PDB file of C-alpha atoms in Angstrom:
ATOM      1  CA  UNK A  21     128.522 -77.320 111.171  1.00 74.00           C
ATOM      2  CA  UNK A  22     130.146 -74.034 110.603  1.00 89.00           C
ATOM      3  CA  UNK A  23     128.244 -71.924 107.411  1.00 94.00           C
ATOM      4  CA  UNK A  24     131.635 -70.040 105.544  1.00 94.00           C
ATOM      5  CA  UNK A  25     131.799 -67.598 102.883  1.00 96.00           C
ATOM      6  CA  UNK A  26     130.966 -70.572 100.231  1.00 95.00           C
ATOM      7  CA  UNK A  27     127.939 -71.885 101.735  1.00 96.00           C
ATOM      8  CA  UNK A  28     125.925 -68.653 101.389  1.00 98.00           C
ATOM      9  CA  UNK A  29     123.318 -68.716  98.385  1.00 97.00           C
ATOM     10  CA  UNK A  30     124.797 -65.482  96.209  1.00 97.00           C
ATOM     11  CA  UNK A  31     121.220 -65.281  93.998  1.00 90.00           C
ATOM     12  CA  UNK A  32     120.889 -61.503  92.284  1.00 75.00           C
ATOM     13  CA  UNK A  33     124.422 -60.602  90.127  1.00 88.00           C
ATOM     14  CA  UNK A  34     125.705 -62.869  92.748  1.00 95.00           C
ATOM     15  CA  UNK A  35     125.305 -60.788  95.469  1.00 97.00           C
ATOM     16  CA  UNK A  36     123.118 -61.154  98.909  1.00 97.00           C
ATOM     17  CA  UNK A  37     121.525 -58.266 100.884  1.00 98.00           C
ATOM     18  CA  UNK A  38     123.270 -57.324 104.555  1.00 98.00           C
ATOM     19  CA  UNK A  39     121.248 -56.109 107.424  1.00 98.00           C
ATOM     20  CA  UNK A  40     123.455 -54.118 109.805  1.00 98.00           C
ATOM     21  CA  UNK A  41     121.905 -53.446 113.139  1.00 98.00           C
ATOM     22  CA  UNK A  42     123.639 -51.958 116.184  1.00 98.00           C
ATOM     23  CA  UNK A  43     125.255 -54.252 118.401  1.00 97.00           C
ATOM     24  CA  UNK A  44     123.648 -52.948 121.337  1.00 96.00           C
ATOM     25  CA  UNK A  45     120.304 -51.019 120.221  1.00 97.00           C
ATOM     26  CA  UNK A  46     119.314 -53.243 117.396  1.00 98.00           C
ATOM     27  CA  UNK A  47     118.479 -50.493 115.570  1.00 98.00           C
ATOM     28  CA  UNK A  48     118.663 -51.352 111.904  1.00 98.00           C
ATOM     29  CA  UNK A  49     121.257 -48.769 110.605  1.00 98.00           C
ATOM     30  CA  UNK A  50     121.564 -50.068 106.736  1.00 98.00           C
ATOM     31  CA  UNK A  51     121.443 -52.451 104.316  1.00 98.00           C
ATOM     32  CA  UNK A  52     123.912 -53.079 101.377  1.00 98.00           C
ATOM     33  CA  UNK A  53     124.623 -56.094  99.119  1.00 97.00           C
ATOM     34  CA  UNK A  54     127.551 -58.576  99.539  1.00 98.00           C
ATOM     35  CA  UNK A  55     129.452 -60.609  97.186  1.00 98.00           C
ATOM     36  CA  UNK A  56     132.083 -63.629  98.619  1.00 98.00           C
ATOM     37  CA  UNK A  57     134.949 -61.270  98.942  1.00 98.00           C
ATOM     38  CA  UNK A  58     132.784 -58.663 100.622  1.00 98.00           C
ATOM     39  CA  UNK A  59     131.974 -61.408 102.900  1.00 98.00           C
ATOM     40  CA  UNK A  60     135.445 -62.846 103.281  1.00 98.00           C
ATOM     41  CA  UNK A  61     136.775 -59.365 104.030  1.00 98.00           C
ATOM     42  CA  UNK A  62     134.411 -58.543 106.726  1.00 98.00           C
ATOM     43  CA  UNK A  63     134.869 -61.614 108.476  1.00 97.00           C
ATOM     44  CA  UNK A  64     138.359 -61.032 107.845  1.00 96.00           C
ATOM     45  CA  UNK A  65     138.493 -57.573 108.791  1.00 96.00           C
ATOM     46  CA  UNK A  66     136.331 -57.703 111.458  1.00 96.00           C
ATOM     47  CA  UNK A  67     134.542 -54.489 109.505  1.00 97.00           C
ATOM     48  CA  UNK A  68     131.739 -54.304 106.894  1.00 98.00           C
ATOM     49  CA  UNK A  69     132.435 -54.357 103.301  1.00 98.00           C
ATOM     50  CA  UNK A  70     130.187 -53.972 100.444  1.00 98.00           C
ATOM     51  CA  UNK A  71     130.059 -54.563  97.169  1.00 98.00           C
ATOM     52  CA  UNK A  72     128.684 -51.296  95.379  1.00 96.00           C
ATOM     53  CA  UNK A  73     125.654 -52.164  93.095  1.00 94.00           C
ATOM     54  CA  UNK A  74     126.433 -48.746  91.416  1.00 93.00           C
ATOM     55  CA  UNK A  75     130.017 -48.141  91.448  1.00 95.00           C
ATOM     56  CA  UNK A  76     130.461 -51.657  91.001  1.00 96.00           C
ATOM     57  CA  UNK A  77     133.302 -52.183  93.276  1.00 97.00           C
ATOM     58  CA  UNK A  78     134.116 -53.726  96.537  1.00 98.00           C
ATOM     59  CA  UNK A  79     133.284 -50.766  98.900  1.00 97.00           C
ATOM     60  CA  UNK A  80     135.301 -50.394 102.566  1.00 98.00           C
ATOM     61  CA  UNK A  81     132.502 -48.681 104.912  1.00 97.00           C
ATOM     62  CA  UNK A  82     134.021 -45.776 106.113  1.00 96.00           C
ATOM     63  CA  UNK A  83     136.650 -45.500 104.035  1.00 95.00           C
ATOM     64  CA  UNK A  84     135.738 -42.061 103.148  1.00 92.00           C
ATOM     65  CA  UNK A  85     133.438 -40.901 105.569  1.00 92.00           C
ATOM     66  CA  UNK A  86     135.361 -42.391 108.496  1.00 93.00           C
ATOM     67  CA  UNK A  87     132.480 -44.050 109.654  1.00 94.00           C
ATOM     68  CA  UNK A  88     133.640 -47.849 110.201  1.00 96.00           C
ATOM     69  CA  UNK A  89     130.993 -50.561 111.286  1.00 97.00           C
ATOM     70  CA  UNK A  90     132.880 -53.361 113.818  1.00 97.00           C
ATOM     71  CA  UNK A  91     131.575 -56.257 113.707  1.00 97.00           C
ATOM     72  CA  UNK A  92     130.519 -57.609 117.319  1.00 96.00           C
ATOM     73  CA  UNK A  93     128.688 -60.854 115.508  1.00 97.00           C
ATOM     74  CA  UNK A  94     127.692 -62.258 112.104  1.00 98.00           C
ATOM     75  CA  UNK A  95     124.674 -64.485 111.425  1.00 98.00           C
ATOM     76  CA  UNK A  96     122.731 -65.970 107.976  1.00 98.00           C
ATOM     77  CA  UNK A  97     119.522 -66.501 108.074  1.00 98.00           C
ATOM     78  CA  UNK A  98     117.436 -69.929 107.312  1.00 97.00           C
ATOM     79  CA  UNK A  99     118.051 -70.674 103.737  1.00 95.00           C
ATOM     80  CA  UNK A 100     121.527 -68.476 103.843  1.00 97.00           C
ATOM     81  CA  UNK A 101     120.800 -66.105 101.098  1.00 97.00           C
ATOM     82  CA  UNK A 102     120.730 -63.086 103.436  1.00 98.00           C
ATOM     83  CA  UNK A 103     123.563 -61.892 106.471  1.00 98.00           C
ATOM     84  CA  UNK A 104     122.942 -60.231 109.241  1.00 98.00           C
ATOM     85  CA  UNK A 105     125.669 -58.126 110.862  1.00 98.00           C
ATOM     86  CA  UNK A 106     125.466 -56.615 114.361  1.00 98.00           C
ATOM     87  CA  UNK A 107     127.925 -53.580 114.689  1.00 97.00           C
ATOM     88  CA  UNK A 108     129.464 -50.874 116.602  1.00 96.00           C
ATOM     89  CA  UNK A 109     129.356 -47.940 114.500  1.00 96.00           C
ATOM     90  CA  UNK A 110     131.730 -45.086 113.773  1.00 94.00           C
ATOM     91  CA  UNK A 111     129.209 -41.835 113.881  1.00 93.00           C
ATOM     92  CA  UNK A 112     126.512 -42.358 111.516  1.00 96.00           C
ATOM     93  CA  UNK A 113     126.073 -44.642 109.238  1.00 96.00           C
ATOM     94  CA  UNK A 114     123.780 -42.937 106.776  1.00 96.00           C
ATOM     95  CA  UNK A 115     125.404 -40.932 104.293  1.00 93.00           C
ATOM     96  CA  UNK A 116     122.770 -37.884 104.927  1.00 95.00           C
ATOM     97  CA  UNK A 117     124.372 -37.688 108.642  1.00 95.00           C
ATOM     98  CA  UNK A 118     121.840 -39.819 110.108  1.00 97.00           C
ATOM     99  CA  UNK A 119     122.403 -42.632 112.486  1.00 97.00           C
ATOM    100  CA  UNK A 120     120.457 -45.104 110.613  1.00 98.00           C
ATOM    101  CA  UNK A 121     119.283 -44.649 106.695  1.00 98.00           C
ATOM    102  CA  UNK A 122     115.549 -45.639 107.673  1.00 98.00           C
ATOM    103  CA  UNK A 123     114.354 -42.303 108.337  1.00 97.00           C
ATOM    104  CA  UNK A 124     111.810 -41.953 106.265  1.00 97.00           C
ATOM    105  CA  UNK A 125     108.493 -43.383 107.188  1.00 97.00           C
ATOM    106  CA  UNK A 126     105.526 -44.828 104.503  1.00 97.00           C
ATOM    107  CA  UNK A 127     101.657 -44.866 105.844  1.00 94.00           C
ATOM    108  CA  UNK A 128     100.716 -47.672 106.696  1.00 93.00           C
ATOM    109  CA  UNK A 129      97.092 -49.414 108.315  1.00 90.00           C
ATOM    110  CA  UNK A 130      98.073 -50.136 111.655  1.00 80.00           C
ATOM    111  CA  UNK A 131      96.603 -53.895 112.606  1.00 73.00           C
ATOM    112  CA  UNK A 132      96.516 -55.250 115.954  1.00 75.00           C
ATOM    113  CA  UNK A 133      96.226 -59.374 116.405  1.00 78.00           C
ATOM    114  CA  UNK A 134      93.037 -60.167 117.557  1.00 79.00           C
ATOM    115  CA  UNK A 135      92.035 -60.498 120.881  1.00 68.00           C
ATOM    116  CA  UNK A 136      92.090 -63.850 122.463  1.00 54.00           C
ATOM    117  CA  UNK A 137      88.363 -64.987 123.045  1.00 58.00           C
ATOM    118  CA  UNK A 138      88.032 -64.977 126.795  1.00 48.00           C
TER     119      UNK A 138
ATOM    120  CA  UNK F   9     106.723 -35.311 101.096  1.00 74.00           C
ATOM    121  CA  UNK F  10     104.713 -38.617 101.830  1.00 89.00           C
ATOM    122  CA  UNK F  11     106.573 -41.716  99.842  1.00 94.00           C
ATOM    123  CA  UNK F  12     103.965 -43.968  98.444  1.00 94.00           C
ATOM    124  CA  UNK F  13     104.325 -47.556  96.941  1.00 96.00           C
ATOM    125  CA  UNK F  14     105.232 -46.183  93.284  1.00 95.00           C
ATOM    126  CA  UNK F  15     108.294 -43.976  94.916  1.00 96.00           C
ATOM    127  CA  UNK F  16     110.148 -47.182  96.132  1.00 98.00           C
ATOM    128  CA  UNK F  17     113.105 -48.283  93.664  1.00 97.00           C
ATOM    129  CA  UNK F  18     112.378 -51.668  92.775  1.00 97.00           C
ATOM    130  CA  UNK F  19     116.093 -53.389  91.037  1.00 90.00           C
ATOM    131  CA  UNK F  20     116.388 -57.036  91.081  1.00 74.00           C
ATOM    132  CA  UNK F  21     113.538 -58.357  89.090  1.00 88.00           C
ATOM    133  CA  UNK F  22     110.745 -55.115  90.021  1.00 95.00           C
ATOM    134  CA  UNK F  23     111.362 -56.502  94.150  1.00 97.00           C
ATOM    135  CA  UNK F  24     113.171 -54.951  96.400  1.00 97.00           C
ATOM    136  CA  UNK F  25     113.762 -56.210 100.048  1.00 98.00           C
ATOM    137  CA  UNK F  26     112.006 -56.146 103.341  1.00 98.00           C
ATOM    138  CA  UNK F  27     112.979 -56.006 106.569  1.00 98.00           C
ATOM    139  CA  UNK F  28     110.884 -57.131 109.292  1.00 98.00           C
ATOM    140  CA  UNK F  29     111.888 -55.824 112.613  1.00 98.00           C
ATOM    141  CA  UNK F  30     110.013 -56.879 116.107  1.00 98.00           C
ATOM    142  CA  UNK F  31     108.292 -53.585 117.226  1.00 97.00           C
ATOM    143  CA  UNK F  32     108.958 -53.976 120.733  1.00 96.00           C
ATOM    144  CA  UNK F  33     112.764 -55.993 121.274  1.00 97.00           C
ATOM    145  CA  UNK F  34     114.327 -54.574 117.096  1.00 98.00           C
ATOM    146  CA  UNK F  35     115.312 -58.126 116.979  1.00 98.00           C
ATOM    147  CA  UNK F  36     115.329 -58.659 112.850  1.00 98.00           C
ATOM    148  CA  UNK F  37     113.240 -61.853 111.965  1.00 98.00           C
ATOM    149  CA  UNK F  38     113.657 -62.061 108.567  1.00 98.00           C
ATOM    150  CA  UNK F  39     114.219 -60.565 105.095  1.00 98.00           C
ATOM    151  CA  UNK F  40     111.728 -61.206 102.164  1.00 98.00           C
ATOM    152  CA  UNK F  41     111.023 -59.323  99.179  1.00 97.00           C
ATOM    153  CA  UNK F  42     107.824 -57.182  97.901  1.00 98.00           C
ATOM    154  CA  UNK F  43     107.087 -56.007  94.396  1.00 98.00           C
ATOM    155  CA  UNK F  44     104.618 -52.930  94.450  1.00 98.00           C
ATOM    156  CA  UNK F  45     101.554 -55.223  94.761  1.00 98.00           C
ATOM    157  CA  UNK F  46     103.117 -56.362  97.900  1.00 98.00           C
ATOM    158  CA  UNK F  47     103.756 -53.079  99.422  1.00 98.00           C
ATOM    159  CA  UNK F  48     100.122 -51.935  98.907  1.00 98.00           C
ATOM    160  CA  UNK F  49      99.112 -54.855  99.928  1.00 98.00           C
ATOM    161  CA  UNK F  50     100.587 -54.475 103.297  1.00 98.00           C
ATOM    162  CA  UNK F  51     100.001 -50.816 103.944  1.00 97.00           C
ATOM    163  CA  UNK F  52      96.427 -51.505 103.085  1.00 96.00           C
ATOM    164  CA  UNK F  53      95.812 -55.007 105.266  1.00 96.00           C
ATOM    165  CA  UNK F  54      98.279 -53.782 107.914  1.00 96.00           C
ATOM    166  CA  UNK F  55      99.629 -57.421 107.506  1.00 97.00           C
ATOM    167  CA  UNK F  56     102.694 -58.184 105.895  1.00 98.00           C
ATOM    168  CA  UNK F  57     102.927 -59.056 101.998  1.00 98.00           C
ATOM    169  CA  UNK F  58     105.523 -60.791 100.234  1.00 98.00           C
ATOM    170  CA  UNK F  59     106.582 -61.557  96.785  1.00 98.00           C
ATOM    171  CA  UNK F  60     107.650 -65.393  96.846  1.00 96.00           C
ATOM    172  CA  UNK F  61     110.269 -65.336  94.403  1.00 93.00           C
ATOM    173  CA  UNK F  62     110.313 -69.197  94.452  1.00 93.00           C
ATOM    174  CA  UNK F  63     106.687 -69.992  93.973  1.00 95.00           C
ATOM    175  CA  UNK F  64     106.409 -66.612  91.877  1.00 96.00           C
ATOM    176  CA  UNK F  65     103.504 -65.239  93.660  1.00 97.00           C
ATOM    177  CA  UNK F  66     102.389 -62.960  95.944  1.00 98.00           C
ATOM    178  CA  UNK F  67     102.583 -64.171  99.495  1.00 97.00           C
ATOM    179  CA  UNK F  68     100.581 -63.529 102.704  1.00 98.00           C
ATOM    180  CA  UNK F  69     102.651 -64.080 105.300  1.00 97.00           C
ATOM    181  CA  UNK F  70     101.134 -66.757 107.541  1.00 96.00           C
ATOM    182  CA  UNK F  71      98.473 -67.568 105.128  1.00 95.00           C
ATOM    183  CA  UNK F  72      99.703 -71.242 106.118  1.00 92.00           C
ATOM    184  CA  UNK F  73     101.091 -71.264 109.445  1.00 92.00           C
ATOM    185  CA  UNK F  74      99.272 -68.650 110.754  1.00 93.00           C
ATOM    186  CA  UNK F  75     101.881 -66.590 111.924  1.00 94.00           C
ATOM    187  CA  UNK F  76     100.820 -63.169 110.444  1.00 96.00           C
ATOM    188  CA  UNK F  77     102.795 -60.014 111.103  1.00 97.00           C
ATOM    189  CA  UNK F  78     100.960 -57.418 111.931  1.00 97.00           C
ATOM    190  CA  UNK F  79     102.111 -53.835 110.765  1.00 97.00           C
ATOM    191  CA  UNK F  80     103.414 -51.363 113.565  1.00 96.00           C
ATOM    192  CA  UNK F  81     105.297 -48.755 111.805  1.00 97.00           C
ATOM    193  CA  UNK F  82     106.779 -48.600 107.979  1.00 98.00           C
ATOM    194  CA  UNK F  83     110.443 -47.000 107.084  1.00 98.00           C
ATOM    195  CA  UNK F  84     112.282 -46.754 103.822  1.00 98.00           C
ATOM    196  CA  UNK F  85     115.982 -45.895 103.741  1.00 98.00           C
ATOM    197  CA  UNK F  86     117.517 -43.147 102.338  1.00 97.00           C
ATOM    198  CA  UNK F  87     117.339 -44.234  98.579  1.00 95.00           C
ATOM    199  CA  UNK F  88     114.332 -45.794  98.953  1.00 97.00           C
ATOM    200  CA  UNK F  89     115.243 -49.454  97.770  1.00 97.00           C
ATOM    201  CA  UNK F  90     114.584 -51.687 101.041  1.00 98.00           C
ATOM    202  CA  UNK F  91     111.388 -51.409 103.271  1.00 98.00           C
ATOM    203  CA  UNK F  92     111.673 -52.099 107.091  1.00 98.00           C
ATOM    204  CA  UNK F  93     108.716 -53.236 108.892  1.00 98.00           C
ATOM    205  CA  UNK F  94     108.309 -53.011 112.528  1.00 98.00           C
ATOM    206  CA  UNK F  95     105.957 -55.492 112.844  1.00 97.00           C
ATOM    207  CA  UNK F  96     103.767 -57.857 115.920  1.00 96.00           C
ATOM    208  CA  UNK F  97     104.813 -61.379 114.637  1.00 96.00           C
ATOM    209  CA  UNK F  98     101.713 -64.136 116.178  1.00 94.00           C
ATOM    210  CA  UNK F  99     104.184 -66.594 116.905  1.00 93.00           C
ATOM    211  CA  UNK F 100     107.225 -67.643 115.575  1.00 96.00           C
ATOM    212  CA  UNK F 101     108.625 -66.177 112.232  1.00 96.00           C
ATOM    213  CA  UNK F 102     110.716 -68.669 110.519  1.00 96.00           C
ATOM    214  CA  UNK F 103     109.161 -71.536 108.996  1.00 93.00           C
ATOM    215  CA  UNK F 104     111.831 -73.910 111.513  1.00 95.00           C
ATOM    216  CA  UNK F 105     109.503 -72.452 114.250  1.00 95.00           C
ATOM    217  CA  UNK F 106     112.650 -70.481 115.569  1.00 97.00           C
ATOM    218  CA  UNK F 107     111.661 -66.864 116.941  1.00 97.00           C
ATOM    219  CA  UNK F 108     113.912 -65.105 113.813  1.00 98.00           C
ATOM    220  CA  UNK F 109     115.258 -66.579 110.868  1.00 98.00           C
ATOM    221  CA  UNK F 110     118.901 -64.997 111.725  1.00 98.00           C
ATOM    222  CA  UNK F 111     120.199 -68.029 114.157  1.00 97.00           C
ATOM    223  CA  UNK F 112     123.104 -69.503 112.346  1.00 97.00           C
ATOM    224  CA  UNK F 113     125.898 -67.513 113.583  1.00 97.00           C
ATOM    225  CA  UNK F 114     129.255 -67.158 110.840  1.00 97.00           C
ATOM    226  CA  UNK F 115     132.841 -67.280 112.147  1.00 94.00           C
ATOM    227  CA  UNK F 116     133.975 -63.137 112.045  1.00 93.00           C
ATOM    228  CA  UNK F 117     137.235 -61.821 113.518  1.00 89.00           C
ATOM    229  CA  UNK F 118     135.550 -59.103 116.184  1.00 80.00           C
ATOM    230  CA  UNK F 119     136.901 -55.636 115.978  1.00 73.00           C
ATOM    231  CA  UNK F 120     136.997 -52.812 118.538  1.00 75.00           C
ATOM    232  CA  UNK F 121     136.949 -49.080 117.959  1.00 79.00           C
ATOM    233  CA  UNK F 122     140.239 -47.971 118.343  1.00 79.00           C
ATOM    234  CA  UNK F 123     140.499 -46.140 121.553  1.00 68.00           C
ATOM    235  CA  UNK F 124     140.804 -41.914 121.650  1.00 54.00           C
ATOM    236  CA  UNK F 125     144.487 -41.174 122.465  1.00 58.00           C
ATOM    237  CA  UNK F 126     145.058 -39.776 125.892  1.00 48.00           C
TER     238      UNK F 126
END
């Protein structure tokens, strides 16, 4: 069974977060919010679109910055309320100039799994 | 400037989503959400913390299964409304007992960068 635009579970203001990692370093660049045209369009497309939580507008990536994301493959996850878009990306994708927008890094306790028992 | 748990910009219902990353292969294995309780949670345990937003409650991940994440490094993006974890997962991730929750793969027209003239 193929999963389309109309499957997806739209749950916030209709919308569903996007994860877009590079296509080659899996490096998560960003993460914006889709609606069903946003969808439609990048599948369409073959590049990201967004729906803009403040402008509130469907939002071509790029489209002022230049900085395109190709898609090279789309996925949902589990319960389809979240996509997951591996791209090529024009530049950076962060508006600051950065490649990615996860930059900035919280403290956190560092855990390791416990040993096996030997 | 160190961003703590109270810094993070929590939209949809005080959550804001998480993504958790492998630390070693990037691979994304899924997206949940965390309220502030959740956050602190997880920076303090070095595990990760979710906010179930269909039980309503805060969730230990692999409380039932076992499969706990472990903590390896914490991001924020640029506006500081999604967390990504880079995390150790024991086992599989997804409650199917797939590896990541991000298997079902969408229909997308695939795009290349247009080539530089010359």
């Amino acid at each position: 069974m193929t999963i389309g635009v109309d499957d997806l579970q739209y749950k916030e203001n209709g919308l569903l977060p996007a994860v877009i990692q590079h296509f080659e370093t899996n490096e998560v660049l960003m993460v914006g919010y889709m609606n069903p045209e946003a969808v439609r369009r990048t599948q369409e497309s073959g590049t990201v679109w967004f729906w803009s939580r403040s402008r509130k507008e469907l939002w071509h990536k790029g489209d002022t910055s230049g900085n395109v994301l190709y898609v090279k493959e789309l996925f949902t996850d589990c319960d389809q309320d979240v996509v997951l878009v591996k791209a090529d990306p024009v530049g950076p994708t962060c508006h600051t100039g950065a490649r990615s927008c996860f930059f900035e890094r919280m403290p956190a306790a560092i855990a390791v799994q416990p040993g096996i028992p030997g």
